[in-house]
Short mmCIF file of C-alpha atoms and ligand atoms in Angstrom, two decimals:
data_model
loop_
_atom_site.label_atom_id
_atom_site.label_comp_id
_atom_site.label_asym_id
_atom_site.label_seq_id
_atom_site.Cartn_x
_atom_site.Cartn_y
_atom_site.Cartn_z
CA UNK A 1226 -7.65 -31.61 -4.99
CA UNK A 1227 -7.20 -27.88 -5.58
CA UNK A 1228 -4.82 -26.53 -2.69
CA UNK A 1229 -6.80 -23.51 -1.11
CA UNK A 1230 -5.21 -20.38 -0.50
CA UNK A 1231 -6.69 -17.74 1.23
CA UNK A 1232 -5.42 -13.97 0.25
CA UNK A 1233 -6.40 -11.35 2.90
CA UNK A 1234 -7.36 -7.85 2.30
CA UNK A 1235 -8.29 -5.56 4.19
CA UNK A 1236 -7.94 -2.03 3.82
CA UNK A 1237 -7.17 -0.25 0.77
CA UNK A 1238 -3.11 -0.74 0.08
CA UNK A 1239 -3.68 -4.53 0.08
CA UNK A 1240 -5.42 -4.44 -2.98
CA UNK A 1241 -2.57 -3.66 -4.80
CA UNK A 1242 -0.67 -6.71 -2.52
CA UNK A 1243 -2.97 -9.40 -3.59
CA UNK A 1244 -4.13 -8.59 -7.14
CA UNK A 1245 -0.45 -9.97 -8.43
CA UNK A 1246 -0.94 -13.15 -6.58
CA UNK A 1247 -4.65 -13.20 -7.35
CA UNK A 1248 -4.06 -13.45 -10.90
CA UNK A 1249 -0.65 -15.59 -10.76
CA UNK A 1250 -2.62 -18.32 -8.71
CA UNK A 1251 -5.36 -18.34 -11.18
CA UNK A 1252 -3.24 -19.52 -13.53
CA UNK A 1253 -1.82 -22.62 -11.67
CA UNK A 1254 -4.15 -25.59 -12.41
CA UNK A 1255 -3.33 -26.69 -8.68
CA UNK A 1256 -4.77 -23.47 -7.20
CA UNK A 1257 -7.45 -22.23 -6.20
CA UNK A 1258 -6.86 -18.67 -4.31
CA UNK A 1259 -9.78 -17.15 -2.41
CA UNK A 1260 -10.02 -13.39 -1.97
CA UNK A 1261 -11.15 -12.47 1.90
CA UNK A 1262 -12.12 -9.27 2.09
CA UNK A 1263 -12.09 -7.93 6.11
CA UNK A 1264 -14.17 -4.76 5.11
CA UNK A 1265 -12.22 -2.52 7.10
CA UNK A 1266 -12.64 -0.54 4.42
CA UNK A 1267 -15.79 -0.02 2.79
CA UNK A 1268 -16.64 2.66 0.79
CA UNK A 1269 -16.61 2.28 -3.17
CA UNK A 1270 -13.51 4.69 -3.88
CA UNK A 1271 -11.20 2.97 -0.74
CA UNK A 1272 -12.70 -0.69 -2.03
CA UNK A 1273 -14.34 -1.68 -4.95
CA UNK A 1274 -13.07 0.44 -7.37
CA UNK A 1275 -9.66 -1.18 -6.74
CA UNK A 1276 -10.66 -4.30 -7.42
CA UNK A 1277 -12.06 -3.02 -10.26
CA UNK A 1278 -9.39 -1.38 -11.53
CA UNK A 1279 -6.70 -3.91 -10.82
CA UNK A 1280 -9.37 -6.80 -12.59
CA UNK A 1281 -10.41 -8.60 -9.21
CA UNK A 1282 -13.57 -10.54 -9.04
CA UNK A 1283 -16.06 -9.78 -6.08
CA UNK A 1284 -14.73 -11.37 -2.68
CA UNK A 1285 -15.07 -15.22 -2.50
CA UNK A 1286 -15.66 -13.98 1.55
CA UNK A 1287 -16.75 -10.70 2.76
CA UNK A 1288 -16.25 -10.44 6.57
CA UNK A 1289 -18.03 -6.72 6.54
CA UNK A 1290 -15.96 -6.14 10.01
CA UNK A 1291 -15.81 -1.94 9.42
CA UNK A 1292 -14.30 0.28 11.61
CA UNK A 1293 -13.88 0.84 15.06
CA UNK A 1294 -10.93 1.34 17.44
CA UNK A 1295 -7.89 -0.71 16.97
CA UNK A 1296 -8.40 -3.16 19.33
CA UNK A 1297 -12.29 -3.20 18.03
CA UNK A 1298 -11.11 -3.97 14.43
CA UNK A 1299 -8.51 -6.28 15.24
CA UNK A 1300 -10.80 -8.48 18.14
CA UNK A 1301 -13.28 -8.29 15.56
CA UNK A 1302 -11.51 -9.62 12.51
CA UNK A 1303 -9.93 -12.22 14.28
CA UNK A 1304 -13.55 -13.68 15.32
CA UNK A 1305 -14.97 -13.45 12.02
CA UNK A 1306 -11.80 -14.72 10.45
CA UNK A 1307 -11.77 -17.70 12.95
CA UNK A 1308 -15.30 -18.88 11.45
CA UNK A 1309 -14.65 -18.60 8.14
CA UNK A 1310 -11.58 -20.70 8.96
CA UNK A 1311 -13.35 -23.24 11.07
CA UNK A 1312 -16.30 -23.69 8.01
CA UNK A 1313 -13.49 -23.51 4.84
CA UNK A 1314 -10.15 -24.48 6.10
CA UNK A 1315 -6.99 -22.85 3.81
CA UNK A 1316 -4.01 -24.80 3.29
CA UNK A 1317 -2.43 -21.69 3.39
CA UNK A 1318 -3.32 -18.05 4.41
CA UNK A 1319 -1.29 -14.79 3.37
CA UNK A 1320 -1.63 -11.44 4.92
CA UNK A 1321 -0.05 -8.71 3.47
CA UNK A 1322 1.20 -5.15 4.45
CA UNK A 1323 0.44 -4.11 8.25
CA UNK A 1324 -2.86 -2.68 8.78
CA UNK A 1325 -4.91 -4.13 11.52
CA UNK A 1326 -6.42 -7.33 9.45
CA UNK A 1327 -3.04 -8.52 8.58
CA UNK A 1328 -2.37 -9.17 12.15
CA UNK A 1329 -5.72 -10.63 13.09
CA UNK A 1330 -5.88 -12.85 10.08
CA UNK A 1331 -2.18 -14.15 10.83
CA UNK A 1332 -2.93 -14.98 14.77
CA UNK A 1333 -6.66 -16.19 13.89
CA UNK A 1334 -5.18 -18.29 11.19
CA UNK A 1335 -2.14 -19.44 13.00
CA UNK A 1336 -3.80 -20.77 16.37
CA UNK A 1337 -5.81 -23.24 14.24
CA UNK A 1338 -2.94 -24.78 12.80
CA UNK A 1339 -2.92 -22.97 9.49
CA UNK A 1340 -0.05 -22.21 7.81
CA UNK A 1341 0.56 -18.18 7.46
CA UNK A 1342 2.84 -16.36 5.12
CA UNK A 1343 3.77 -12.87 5.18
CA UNK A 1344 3.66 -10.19 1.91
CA UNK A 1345 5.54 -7.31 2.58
CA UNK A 1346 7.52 -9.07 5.41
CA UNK A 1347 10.88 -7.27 7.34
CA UNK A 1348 9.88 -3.54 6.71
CA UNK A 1349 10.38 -1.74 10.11
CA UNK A 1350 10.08 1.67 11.08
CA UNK A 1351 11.51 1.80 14.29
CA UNK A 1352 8.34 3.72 15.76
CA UNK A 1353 6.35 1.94 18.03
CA UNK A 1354 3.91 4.72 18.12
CA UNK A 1355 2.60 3.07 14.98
CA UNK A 1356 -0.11 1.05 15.32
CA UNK A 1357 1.01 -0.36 11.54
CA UNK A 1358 4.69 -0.88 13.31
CA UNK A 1359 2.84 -3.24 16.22
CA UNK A 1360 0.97 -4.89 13.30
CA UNK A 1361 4.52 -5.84 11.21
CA UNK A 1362 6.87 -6.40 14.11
CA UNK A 1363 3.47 -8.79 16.14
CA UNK A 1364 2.68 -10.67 12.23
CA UNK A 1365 6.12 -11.47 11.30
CA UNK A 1366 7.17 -12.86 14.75
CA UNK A 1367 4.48 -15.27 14.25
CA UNK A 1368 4.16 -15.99 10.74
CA UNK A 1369 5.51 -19.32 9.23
CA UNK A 1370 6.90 -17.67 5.82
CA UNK A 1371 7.81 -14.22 5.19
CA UNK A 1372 8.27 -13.00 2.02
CA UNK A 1373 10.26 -9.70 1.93
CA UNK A 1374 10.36 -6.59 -0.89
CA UNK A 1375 14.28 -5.96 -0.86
CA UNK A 1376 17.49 -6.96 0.79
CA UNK A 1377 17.16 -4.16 3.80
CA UNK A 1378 13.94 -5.70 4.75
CA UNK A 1379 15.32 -9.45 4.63
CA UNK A 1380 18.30 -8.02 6.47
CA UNK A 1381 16.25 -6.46 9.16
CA UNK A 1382 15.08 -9.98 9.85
CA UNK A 1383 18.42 -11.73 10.16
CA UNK A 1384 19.06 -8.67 12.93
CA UNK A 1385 16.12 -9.91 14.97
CA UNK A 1386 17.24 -13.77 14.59
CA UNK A 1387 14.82 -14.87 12.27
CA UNK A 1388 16.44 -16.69 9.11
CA UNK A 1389 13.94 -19.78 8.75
CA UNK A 1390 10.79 -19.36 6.02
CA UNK A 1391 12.36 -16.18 4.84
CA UNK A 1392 12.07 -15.12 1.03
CA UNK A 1393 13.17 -12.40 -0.65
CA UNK A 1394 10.22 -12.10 -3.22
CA UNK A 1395 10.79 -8.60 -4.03
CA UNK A 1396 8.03 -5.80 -4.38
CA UNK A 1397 4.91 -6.64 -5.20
CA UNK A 1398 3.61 -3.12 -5.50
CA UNK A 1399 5.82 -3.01 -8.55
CA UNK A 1400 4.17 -5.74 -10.11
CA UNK A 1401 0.36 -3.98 -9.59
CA UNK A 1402 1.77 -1.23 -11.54
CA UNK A 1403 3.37 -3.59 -14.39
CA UNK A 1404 0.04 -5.06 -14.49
CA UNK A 1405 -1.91 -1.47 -14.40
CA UNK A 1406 0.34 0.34 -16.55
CA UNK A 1407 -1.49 0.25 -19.98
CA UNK A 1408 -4.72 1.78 -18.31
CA UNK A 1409 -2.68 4.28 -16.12
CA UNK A 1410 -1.19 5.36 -19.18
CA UNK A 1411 -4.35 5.66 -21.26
CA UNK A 1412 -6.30 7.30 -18.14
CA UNK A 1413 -7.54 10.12 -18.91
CA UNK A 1414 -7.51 11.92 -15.44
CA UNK A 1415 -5.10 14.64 -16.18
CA UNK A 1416 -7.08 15.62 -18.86
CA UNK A 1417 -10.27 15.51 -16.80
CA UNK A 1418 -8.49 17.58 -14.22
CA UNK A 1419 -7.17 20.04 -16.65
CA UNK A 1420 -3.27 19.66 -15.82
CA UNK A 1421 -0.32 19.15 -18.05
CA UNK A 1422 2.21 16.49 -17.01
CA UNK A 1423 4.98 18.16 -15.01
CA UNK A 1424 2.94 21.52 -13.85
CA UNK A 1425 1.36 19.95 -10.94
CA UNK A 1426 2.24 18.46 -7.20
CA UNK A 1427 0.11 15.76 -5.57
CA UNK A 1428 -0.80 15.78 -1.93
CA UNK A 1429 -2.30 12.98 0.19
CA UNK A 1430 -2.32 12.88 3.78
CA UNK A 1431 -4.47 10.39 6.13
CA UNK A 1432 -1.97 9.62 9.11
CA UNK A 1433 -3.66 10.27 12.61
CA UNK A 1434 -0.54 12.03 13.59
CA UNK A 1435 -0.80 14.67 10.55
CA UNK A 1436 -4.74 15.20 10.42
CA UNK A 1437 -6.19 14.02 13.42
CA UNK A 1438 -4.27 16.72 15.75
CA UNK A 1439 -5.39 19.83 14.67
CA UNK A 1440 -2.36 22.00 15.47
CA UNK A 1441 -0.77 19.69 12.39
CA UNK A 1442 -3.45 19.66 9.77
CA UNK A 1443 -3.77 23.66 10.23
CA UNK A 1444 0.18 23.82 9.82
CA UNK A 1445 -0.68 20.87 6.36
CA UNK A 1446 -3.08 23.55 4.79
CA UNK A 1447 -0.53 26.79 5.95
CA UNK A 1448 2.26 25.00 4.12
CA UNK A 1449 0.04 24.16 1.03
CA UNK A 1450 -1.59 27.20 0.83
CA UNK A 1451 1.94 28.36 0.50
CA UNK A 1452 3.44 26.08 -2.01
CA UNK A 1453 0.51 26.38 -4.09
CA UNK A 1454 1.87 30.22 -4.63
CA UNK A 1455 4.59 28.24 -7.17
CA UNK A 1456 2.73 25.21 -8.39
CA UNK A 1457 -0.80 23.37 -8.59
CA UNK A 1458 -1.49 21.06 -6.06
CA UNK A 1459 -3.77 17.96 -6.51
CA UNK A 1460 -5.30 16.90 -3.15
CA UNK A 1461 -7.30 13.95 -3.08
CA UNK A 1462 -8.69 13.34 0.53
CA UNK A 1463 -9.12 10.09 3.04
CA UNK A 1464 -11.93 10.28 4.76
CA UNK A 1465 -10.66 10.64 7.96
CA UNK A 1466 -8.75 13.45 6.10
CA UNK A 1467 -12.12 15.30 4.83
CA UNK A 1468 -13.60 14.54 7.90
CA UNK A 1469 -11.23 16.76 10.10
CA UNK A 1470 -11.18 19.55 7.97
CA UNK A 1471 -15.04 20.26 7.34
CA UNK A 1472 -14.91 19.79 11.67
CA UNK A 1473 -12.40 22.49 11.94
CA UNK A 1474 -13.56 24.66 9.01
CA UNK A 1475 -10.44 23.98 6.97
CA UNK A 1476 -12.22 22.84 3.92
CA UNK A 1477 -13.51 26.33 2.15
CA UNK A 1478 -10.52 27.73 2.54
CA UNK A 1479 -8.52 25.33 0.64
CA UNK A 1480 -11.44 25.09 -1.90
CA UNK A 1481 -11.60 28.67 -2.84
CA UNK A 1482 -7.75 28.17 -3.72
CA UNK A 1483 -7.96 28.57 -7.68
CA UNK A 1484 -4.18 26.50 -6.91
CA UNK A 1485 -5.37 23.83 -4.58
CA UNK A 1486 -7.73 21.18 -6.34
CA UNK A 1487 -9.73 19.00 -4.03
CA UNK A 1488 -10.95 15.88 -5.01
CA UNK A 1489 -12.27 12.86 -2.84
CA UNK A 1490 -9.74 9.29 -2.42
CA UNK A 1491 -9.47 8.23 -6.33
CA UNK A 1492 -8.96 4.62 -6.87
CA UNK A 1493 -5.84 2.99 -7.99
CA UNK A 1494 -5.78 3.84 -12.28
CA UNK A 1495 -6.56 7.19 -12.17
CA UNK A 1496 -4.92 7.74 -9.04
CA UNK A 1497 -1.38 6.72 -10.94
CA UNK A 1498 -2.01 8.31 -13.86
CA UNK A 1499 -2.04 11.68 -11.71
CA UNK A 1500 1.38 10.55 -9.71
CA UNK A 1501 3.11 9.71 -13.57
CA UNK A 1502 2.63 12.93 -14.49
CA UNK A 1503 3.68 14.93 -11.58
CA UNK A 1504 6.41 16.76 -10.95
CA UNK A 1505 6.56 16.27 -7.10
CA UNK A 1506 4.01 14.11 -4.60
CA UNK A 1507 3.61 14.78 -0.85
CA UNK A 1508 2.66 12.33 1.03
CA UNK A 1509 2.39 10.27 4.53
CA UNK A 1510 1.31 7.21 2.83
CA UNK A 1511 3.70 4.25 2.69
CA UNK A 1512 3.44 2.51 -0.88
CA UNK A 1513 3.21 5.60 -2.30
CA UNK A 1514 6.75 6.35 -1.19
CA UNK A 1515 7.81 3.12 -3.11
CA UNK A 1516 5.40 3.67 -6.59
CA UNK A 1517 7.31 7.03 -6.68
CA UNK A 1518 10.83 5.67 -6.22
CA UNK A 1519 9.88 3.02 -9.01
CA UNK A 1520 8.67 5.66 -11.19
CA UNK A 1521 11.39 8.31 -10.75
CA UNK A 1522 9.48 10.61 -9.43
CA UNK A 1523 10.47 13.09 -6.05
CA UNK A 1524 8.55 12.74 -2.86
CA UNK A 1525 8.47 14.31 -0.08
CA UNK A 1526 6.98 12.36 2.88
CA UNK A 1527 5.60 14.07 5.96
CA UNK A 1528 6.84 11.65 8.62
CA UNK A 1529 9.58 11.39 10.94
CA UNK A 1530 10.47 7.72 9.83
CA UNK A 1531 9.87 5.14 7.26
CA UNK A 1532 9.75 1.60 6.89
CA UNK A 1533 10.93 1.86 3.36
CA UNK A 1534 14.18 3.13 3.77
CA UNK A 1535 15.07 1.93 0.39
CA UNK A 1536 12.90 4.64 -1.02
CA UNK A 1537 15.51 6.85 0.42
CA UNK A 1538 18.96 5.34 0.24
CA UNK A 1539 18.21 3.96 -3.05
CA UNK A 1540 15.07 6.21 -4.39
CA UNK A 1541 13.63 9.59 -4.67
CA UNK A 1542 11.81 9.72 -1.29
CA UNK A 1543 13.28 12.19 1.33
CA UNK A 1544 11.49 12.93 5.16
CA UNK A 1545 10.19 16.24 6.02
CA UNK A 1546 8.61 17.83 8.96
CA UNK A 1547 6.29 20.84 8.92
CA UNK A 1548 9.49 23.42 8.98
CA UNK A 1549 11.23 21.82 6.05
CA UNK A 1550 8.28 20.83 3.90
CA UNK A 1551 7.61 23.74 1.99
CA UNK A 1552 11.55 24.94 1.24
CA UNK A 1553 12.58 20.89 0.38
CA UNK A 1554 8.78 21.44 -2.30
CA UNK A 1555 10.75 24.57 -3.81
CA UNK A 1556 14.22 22.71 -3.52
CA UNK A 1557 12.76 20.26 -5.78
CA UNK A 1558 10.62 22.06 -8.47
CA UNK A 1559 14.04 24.27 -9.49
CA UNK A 1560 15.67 20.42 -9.56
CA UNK A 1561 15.83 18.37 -13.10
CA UNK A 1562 14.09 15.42 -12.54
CA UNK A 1563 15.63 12.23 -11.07
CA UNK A 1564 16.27 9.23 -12.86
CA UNK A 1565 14.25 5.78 -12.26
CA UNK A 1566 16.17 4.02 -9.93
CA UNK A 1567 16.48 0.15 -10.14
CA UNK A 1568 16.18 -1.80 -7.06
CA UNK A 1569 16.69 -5.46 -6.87
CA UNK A 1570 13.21 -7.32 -6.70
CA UNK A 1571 11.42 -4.15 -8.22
CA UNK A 1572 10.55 -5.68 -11.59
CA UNK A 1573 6.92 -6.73 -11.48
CA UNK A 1574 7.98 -10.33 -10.87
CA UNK A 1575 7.41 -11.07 -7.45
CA UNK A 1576 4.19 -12.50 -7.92
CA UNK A 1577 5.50 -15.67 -10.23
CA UNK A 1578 8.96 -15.45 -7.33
CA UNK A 1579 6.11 -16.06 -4.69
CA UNK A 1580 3.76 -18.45 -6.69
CA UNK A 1581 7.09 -20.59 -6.82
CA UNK A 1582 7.65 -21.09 -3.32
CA UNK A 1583 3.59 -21.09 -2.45
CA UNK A 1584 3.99 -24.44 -4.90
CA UNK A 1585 7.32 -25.34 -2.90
CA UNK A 1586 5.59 -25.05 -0.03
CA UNK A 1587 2.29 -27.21 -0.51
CA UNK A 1588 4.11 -29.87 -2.69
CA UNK A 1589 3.18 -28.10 -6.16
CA UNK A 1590 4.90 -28.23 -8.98
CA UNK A 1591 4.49 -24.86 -10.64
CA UNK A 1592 2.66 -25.41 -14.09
CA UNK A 1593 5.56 -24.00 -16.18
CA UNK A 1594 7.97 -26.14 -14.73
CA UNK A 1595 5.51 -29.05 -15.47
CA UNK A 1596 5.32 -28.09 -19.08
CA UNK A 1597 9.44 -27.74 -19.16
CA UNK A 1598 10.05 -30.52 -18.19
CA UNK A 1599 6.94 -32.31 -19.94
CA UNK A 1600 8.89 -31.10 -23.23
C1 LIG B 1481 -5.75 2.15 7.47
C2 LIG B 1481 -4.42 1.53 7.96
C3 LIG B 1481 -3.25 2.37 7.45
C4 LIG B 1481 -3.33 2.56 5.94
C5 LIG B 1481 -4.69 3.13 5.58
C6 LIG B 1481 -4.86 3.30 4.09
C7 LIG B 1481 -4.47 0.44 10.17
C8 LIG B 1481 -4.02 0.54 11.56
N1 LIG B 1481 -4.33 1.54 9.43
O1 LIG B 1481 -5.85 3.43 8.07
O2 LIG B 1481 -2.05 1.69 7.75
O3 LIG B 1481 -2.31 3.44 5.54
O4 LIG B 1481 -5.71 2.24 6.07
O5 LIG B 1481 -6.01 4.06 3.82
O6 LIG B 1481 -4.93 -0.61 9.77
N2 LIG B 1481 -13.52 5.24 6.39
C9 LIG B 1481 -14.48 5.46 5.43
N3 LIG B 1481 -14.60 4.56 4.41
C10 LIG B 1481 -13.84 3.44 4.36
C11 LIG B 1481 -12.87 3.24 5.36
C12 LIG B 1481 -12.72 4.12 6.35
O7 LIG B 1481 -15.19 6.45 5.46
O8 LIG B 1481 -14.02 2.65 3.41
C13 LIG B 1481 -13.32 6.22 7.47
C14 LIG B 1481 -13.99 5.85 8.75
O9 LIG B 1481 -14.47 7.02 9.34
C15 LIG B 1481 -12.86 5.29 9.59
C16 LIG B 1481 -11.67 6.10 9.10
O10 LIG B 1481 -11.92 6.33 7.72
O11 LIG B 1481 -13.11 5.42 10.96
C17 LIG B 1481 -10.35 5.41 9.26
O12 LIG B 1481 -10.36 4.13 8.65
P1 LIG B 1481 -9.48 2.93 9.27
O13 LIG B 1481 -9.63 1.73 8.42
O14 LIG B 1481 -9.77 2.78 10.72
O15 LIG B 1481 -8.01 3.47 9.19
P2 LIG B 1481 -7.22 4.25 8.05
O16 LIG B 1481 -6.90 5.60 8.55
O17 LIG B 1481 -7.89 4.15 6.72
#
């Protein structure tokens, strides 16, 4: 009997969690991985063109939860979760990252008895004004195995007391680039935007705290509208993001800026193919913080912490607020450009690290170590 392993996604960073694992599993004649889908994220260019683009079949399950308020999403995903779980019982379910699902899945999963492991475990940002920061310090207090990007995030867990069913797996981001990169590479999205590698900046901003208070998304489009004066900027909007500024008649402004190119969410490929080429990204996001460290490329983020402090001991992120944003931009165009760092666990591995222990775990012997020692 196939051991069943549930892989939860949710929203549209986890694509880039599970695809790695996806496609490891497959391989391993004793698995059988399942891809839940929450649907807290719907739309084509948040969803299904990233399972597209990262070669994912449709969703074995499709919850079609939406949105709502946080405790909306979350009380819904844990009921429809529950079912699913009650009618096709996992041997093991993963959550990764720290959007709402990833909690809901974990404590739906875990008061049945299931066994839940954490992707992306240990990252903390210290601000419990996060709803993402309730989500990863509420999942991995609960979960059974935690699988962690780098040392500072296993670390961070030996500070709160928690040493059992911890693995440092390293970054599975990395690895959904590794597996991407030929198609980023051959993408032809700078072209179709007109831009030569190294003349542009990217800008992407969807945090409630940047766009949904108005005060700080006119201050965002002030501070573009001002570093656009010394390079292009790329802006490819959330919804959320495009929402607020049509509401607040920020929009035409930034479109009639022959600097400022706007451009709804893009999905994964052509999304990195823009980020390889540019000279500096702006962002709120948080894996973009780490596919820019990876890739040697500066980035400013627009927060007042991080949960990938990595990316800034070790990388090329750096925090900004609204009064250093635009001078830390010009700091960094007059730069030459970093070089790639290399961070332990960043080498588009994790996947078979994880697959190893996911056999370890359910009494598995990995195929390849069936064939060595079969030889
Ligand atoms: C969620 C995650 C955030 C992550 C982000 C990536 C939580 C708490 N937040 O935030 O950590 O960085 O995803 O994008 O889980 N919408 C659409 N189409 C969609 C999805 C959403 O139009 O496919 C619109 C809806 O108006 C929705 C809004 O975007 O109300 C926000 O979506 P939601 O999933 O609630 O949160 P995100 O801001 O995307």
């Amino acid at each position: 009997m196939k051991k069943i392993i549930h892989l939860v996604m949710a929203a549209r960073p986890n694509v880039m969690k599970v695809a790695p694992l996806y496609h490891a599993l497959k391989k391993e004649s004793w698995a059988e991985p399942c891809i839940v889908h929450t649907g807290q994220h719907y739309t084509d260019n948040m969803s299904g063109a990233f399972l597209r683009d990262l070669d994912l079949p449709e969703p074995q399950y499709s919850l079609g939860v939406g949105s709502g308020t946080h405790a909306t999403q979350t009380g819904n995903t844990m009921m429809a979760y529950e079912a699913l779980c009650l009618g096709h019982r996992p041997d093991l379910a993963v959550v990764v990252g720290d959007v709402n699902a990833t909690l809901a899945c974990a404590l739906a999963a875990k008061k049945l008895g299931i066994p839940v492991a954490h992707m992306e475990a240990g990252l903390r940002s210290f601000d419990r004004a996060m709803p993402e920061e309730i989500n990863r310090l509420a999942t991995d207090s609960i979960c059974d195995y935690l699988w962690t990007p780098s040392p500072d995030a296993t670390a961070q867990l030996e500070r709160e007391g928690i040493s059992g069913g911890v693995t440092e797996v390293g970054n599975i981001m990395i690895d959904a680039y590794c597996l991407a990169e030929d198609q980023i590479k051959a993408a032809g999205t700078r072209e179709d935007f007109r831009l030569e590698a190294g003349q542009y900046a990217i800008a992407t901003f969807h945090r409630p705290v940047n766009v949904d208070i108005i005060d700080h998304l006119h201050h965002i489009c002030d501070i573009l509208a001002d570093i656009a004066r010394d390079i292009k900027i790329v802006l490819p909007l959330h919804p959320r993001t495009r929402k607020q500024l049509v509401l607040n008649g920020l929009m035409a402004p930034l479109q009639k800026n022959p600097a400022v190119i706007v451009c709804d969410a893009l999905p994964y490929v052509p999304f990195m193919n823009l980020v390889l080429g540019a000279r500096l990204v702006m962002t709120d996001s948080g894996g973009i913080q780490e596919e820019t460290t990876y890739l040697g490329i500066p980035c400013l983020t627009l927060r007042t912490t991080t949960e990938r402090p990595i990316t800034i001991s070790q990388g090329t992120n750096r925090l900004v607020h609204f009064g250093t944003l635009a001078d830390e931009a010009r700091r960094v165009l007059v730069m030459p450009s970093p070089k790639r760092p290399v961070i332990k666990g960043w080498d588009g591995r994790a996947a078979s690290r994880t697959v190893r222990h996911i056999a370890q775990i359910l009494g598995a012997a990995p195929d390849q170590v069936r064939k060595r020692e079969a030889a």
